[in-house]
Short mmCIF file of C-alpha atoms in Angstrom, two decimals:
data_model
loop_
_atom_site.label_atom_id
_atom_site.label_comp_id
_atom_site.label_asym_id
_atom_site.label_seq_id
_atom_site.Cartn_x
_atom_site.Cartn_y
_atom_site.Cartn_z
CA UNK A 564 16.10 22.00 12.97
CA UNK A 565 16.94 18.93 14.67
CA UNK A 566 13.25 17.93 13.73
CA UNK A 567 13.99 18.26 10.27
CA UNK A 568 15.80 15.01 10.83
CA UNK A 569 14.59 12.90 14.05
CA UNK A 570 11.43 14.86 15.68
CA UNK A 571 12.41 16.08 19.66
CA UNK A 572 11.16 13.22 22.10
CA UNK A 573 12.03 10.55 20.42
CA UNK A 574 13.42 7.44 22.68
CA UNK A 575 16.07 4.85 21.56
CA UNK A 576 12.99 2.52 22.70
CA UNK A 577 9.89 3.96 20.47
CA UNK A 578 12.96 4.50 17.65
CA UNK A 579 13.35 0.42 17.55
CA UNK A 580 9.75 -0.01 17.26
CA UNK A 581 9.62 1.95 14.58
CA UNK A 582 11.52 0.41 12.95
CA UNK A 583 10.60 -3.23 13.91
CA UNK A 584 7.15 -1.90 12.27
CA UNK A 585 8.88 -0.85 9.21
CA UNK A 586 10.54 -4.30 8.46
CA UNK A 587 7.60 -5.96 8.95
CA UNK A 588 5.69 -3.69 6.90
CA UNK A 589 8.60 -4.08 4.24
CA UNK A 590 7.82 -7.54 4.24
CA UNK A 591 3.66 -7.55 4.01
CA UNK A 592 3.58 -5.03 1.50
CA UNK A 593 6.40 -7.14 -0.89
CA UNK A 594 3.99 -10.29 -0.48
CA UNK A 595 0.37 -8.71 -1.15
CA UNK A 596 0.64 -4.82 -0.38
CA UNK A 597 -0.86 -3.26 3.19
CA UNK A 598 2.27 -2.61 5.00
CA UNK A 599 1.06 0.85 5.76
CA UNK A 600 -1.29 -0.92 8.55
CA UNK A 601 2.32 -1.83 10.41
CA UNK A 602 4.23 1.13 9.63
CA UNK A 603 1.37 4.49 9.70
CA UNK A 604 -0.03 3.61 13.18
CA UNK A 605 3.28 2.63 14.58
CA UNK A 606 5.03 6.72 13.37
CA UNK A 607 1.52 7.68 14.41
CA UNK A 608 3.24 7.00 18.30
CA UNK A 609 6.31 9.68 17.95
CA UNK A 610 5.87 12.07 20.02
CA UNK A 611 5.89 15.43 18.24
CA UNK A 612 5.09 13.71 14.71
CA UNK A 613 2.15 15.31 13.60
CA UNK A 614 -0.18 13.30 11.39
CA UNK A 615 0.71 14.97 7.83
CA UNK A 616 4.56 14.54 9.22
CA UNK A 617 3.57 10.69 9.57
CA UNK A 618 1.82 10.37 6.67
CA UNK A 619 4.21 11.71 4.57
CA UNK A 620 7.40 10.49 6.41
CA UNK A 621 6.13 7.02 5.77
CA UNK A 622 5.95 7.45 2.10
CA UNK A 623 9.52 8.43 1.83
CA UNK A 624 10.44 5.40 3.90
CA UNK A 625 7.80 3.29 1.56
CA UNK A 626 9.17 3.81 -1.34
CA UNK A 627 12.48 2.59 -0.95
CA UNK A 628 10.79 -0.51 0.32
CA UNK A 629 8.56 -1.21 -2.61
CA UNK A 630 11.20 -0.12 -5.29
CA UNK A 631 13.60 -3.08 -3.43
CA UNK A 632 10.03 -5.66 -4.05
CA UNK A 633 9.90 -4.20 -7.17
CA UNK A 634 13.54 -4.97 -8.37
CA UNK A 635 13.29 -8.29 -7.18
CA UNK A 636 10.09 -9.04 -8.35
CA UNK A 637 11.42 -8.02 -12.23
CA UNK A 638 14.36 -10.22 -11.39
CA UNK A 639 12.36 -13.14 -10.58
CA UNK A 640 8.97 -12.80 -12.21
CA UNK A 641 9.54 -10.75 -15.11
CA UNK A 642 6.36 -8.78 -15.05
CA UNK A 643 4.91 -7.78 -18.24
CA UNK A 644 6.17 -3.87 -18.36
CA UNK A 645 3.87 -2.93 -21.06
CA UNK A 646 1.17 -3.20 -18.59
CA UNK A 647 2.60 -2.06 -15.50
CA UNK A 648 4.24 1.34 -16.57
CA UNK A 649 1.79 3.10 -18.31
CA UNK A 650 -0.03 2.09 -15.06
CA UNK A 651 2.79 3.73 -12.61
CA UNK A 652 2.94 7.06 -15.17
CA UNK A 653 -0.88 7.20 -14.48
CA UNK A 654 -1.06 6.40 -10.94
CA UNK A 655 1.89 9.11 -10.13
CA UNK A 656 -0.09 11.85 -11.31
CA UNK A 657 -3.04 10.75 -9.85
CA UNK A 658 -1.60 10.11 -6.39
CA UNK A 659 0.23 13.95 -6.58
CA UNK A 660 -3.35 14.99 -7.57
CA UNK A 661 -4.73 13.15 -4.89
CA UNK A 662 -2.04 14.23 -2.25
CA UNK A 663 -3.00 18.00 -2.96
CA UNK A 664 -6.87 17.53 -1.89
CA UNK A 665 -6.33 15.42 0.95
CA UNK A 666 -6.11 18.01 3.65
CA UNK A 667 -9.52 18.79 2.16
CA UNK A 668 -11.48 15.62 2.66
CA UNK A 669 -12.81 14.40 5.55
CA UNK A 670 -11.65 10.95 5.56
CA UNK A 671 -14.55 9.78 8.56
CA UNK A 672 -16.86 9.85 5.34
CA UNK A 673 -14.84 8.13 3.70
CA UNK A 674 -13.80 4.64 5.08
CA UNK A 675 -16.66 3.15 5.79
CA UNK A 676 -17.03 2.40 2.00
CA UNK A 677 -13.47 1.72 2.30
CA UNK A 678 -14.19 -0.77 4.63
CA UNK A 679 -17.52 -2.14 2.78
CA UNK A 680 -15.26 -2.68 -0.17
CA UNK A 681 -13.02 -5.01 1.66
CA UNK A 682 -15.21 -6.79 2.98
CA UNK A 683 -17.19 -7.01 -0.32
CA UNK A 684 -13.60 -8.13 -1.19
CA UNK A 685 -12.65 -10.51 1.43
CA UNK A 686 -15.93 -12.50 0.12
CA UNK A 687 -15.05 -12.71 -3.53
CA UNK A 688 -11.75 -13.58 -2.58
CA UNK A 689 -12.83 -16.56 -0.19
CA UNK A 690 -15.72 -18.07 -2.03
CA UNK A 691 -13.83 -18.37 -5.51
CA UNK A 692 -10.89 -19.96 -4.32
CA UNK A 693 -9.61 -20.89 -8.31
CA UNK A 694 -9.12 -16.52 -8.56
CA UNK A 695 -6.12 -15.39 -9.38
CA UNK A 696 -4.14 -19.72 -9.61
CA UNK A 697 -3.40 -19.48 -13.14
CA UNK A 698 -3.58 -15.89 -15.43
CA UNK A 699 -6.32 -15.81 -17.74
CA UNK A 700 -6.65 -12.09 -18.82
CA UNK A 701 -9.99 -11.30 -19.64
CA UNK A 702 -9.66 -8.78 -22.03
CA UNK A 703 -6.61 -8.13 -25.05
CA UNK A 704 -5.19 -4.85 -27.02
CA UNK A 705 -7.14 -1.67 -26.43
CA UNK A 706 -9.30 -2.66 -23.65
CA UNK A 707 -6.95 -4.55 -21.37
CA UNK A 708 -4.69 -1.41 -21.54
CA UNK A 709 -7.72 1.17 -20.61
CA UNK A 710 -8.78 -0.94 -18.00
CA UNK A 711 -5.59 -0.81 -16.78
CA UNK A 712 -5.03 3.02 -16.72
CA UNK A 713 -8.32 3.50 -14.97
CA UNK A 714 -7.01 1.20 -12.37
CA UNK A 715 -3.97 2.97 -11.92
CA UNK A 716 -5.99 6.17 -12.55
CA UNK A 717 -8.35 5.07 -9.35
CA UNK A 718 -5.95 3.72 -6.96
CA UNK A 719 -3.35 5.85 -7.38
CA UNK A 720 -5.58 8.88 -6.58
CA UNK A 721 -6.86 7.14 -3.36
CA UNK A 722 -3.55 6.55 -2.30
CA UNK A 723 -2.43 10.03 -2.39
CA UNK A 724 -5.81 11.26 -0.59
CA UNK A 725 -5.77 7.63 2.21
CA UNK A 726 -3.68 5.14 1.50
CA UNK A 727 -4.55 2.43 3.91
CA UNK A 728 -4.62 -1.02 1.72
CA UNK A 729 -3.10 0.35 -1.47
CA UNK A 730 -0.77 -2.52 -2.24
CA UNK A 731 -4.08 -4.99 -1.78
CA UNK A 732 -6.80 -2.76 -3.74
CA UNK A 733 -4.57 -2.74 -6.50
CA UNK A 734 -3.57 -6.66 -6.31
CA UNK A 735 -7.01 -7.42 -6.68
CA UNK A 736 -8.34 -5.08 -9.46
CA UNK A 737 -5.19 -6.80 -11.20
CA UNK A 738 -6.32 -10.92 -10.50
CA UNK A 739 -10.17 -9.70 -10.61
CA UNK A 740 -10.59 -7.37 -13.57
CA UNK A 741 -7.39 -8.19 -15.64
CA UNK A 742 -7.08 -11.99 -14.80
CA UNK A 743 -3.83 -12.02 -13.36
CA UNK A 744 -2.64 -15.05 -11.05
CA UNK A 745 -1.82 -13.44 -7.46
CA UNK A 746 2.06 -13.54 -8.00
CA UNK A 747 2.46 -11.60 -11.22
CA UNK A 748 -0.44 -9.62 -9.81
CA UNK A 749 2.06 -8.52 -6.85
CA UNK A 750 4.80 -7.46 -9.30
CA UNK A 751 2.83 -5.51 -11.14
CA UNK A 752 1.48 -3.78 -8.31
CA UNK A 753 4.30 -2.87 -6.51
CA UNK A 754 6.17 -0.97 -9.37
CA UNK A 755 2.67 0.90 -9.35
CA UNK A 756 2.88 1.47 -5.90
CA UNK A 757 6.34 2.53 -6.34
CA UNK A 758 4.87 5.48 -8.51
CA UNK A 759 2.22 6.15 -6.26
CA UNK A 760 4.53 6.63 -3.23
CA UNK A 761 6.71 9.22 -5.53
CA UNK A 762 3.81 10.85 -6.46
CA UNK A 763 2.42 12.14 -2.92
CA UNK A 764 6.19 12.69 -1.87
CA UNK A 765 5.97 15.06 -5.13
CA UNK A 766 3.91 17.37 -3.05
CA UNK A 767 5.35 16.52 0.57
CA UNK A 768 8.44 17.48 -0.08
CA UNK A 769 8.38 20.93 -1.41
CA UNK A 770 5.41 21.59 1.62
CA UNK A 771 8.04 20.99 4.17
CA UNK A 772 6.07 17.95 5.66
CA UNK A 773 9.02 14.70 5.32
CA UNK A 774 11.13 14.04 8.75
CA UNK A 775 14.22 12.83 6.44
CA UNK A 776 16.11 11.69 9.09
CA UNK A 777 13.67 9.34 10.53
CA UNK A 778 12.71 8.33 6.72
CA UNK A 779 15.16 7.00 5.77
CA UNK A 780 15.86 5.17 9.22
CA UNK A 781 12.37 3.60 8.59
CA UNK A 782 13.74 3.40 4.39
CA UNK A 783 16.30 1.41 5.00
CA UNK A 784 14.69 -1.40 7.97
CA UNK A 785 11.34 -0.82 4.69
CA UNK A 786 14.51 -2.06 2.60
CA UNK A 787 15.19 -5.07 4.26
CA UNK A 788 11.69 -6.52 4.36
CA UNK A 789 10.99 -5.61 1.15
CA UNK A 790 13.54 -7.80 -0.10
CA UNK A 791 12.99 -10.85 2.31
CA UNK A 792 8.74 -10.63 1.27
CA UNK A 793 9.32 -10.32 -2.27
CA UNK A 794 11.99 -13.47 -1.72
CA UNK A 795 9.40 -15.73 0.21
CA UNK A 796 6.87 -14.39 -2.28
CA UNK A 797 8.05 -15.50 -5.36
CA UNK A 798 9.32 -18.28 -3.94
CA UNK A 799 6.10 -19.77 -1.98
CA UNK A 800 4.41 -19.36 -5.27
CA UNK A 801 0.46 -17.98 -5.63
CA UNK A 802 -1.45 -19.85 -3.08
CA UNK A 803 0.86 -18.62 -0.63
CA UNK A 804 0.12 -14.77 -1.93
CA UNK A 805 -3.52 -15.83 -1.71
CA UNK A 806 -3.20 -16.61 2.04
CA UNK A 807 -1.77 -14.08 3.07
CA UNK A 808 -4.06 -11.39 0.89
CA UNK A 809 -7.18 -12.30 3.20
CA UNK A 810 -4.83 -12.19 5.73
CA UNK A 811 -3.94 -8.75 5.22
CA UNK A 812 -7.67 -7.89 3.90
CA UNK A 813 -9.25 -8.99 7.43
CA UNK A 814 -6.58 -6.82 8.91
CA UNK A 815 -7.29 -4.05 7.42
CA UNK A 816 -10.64 -4.69 8.03
CA UNK A 817 -10.15 -4.84 12.01
CA UNK A 818 -8.44 -1.57 11.85
CA UNK A 819 -10.73 1.10 10.07
CA UNK A 820 -13.27 -0.96 11.45
CA UNK A 821 -12.47 0.17 14.49
CA UNK A 822 -11.86 4.03 12.94
CA UNK A 823 -15.27 4.08 11.66
CA UNK A 824 -16.38 2.89 15.23
CA UNK A 825 -14.59 5.85 17.26
CA UNK A 826 -15.01 8.02 14.71
CA UNK A 827 -19.11 7.74 13.16
CA UNK A 828 -20.91 5.09 15.20
CA UNK A 829 -19.99 5.75 18.74
CA UNK A 830 -20.35 9.75 18.71
CA UNK A 831 -24.57 9.24 17.37
CA UNK A 832 -24.77 6.58 19.89
CA UNK A 833 -23.63 8.87 22.63
#
């Protein structure tokens, strides 16, 4: 029963490390997404915590931070909810569907594709400095909302299945496909990210995968990081978010690239 609240063998030093990681993850997630790059690997270091428990508990902690960020952005940026809320609704359902099939899909097969996509995103953003400076919507009316729903469905499903870089993929899609600036894209991405976290939890909670005590402690740290990050982003503006976006995407490439090397390439080379 104790593992329902905190894993057996969790020491104060490891708990402190995980909470600091959650604080940093909340900040990164609020600015541009990608906080799972920090928080999930830290959880995997907790003794006695299975990968599924780590993923589920990560979602519980993250939903507090993303909700705090979404509320802060809403108060300071006032993103257009007519686009964000339908995206969020579709993403919630898609994320729940993704989580339900996560165990059936071999993640190592998908990681090389994700790394290549991230490299393309980084190069595209780096070599187009005007990208995301101002909002200039690509489409109007039904085409705009249809594109937004497709983005929400695709990235929501991805978040349920795997998850690394979900926030960054959302921001990039909102900037490149829909034409928002980086600040407005981050604001909308947080609303959608709340939904993808809730969708995944809708699957994980009934299956008993969440370690509640640890998840709630993560949530407190993530909330503080999300609040600080969203205030930093809204005060520093689009240029700052673009710079952080490139740093986070580069870090994701390095992290997932290492996984591809150890899981796919090194075994082939013997």
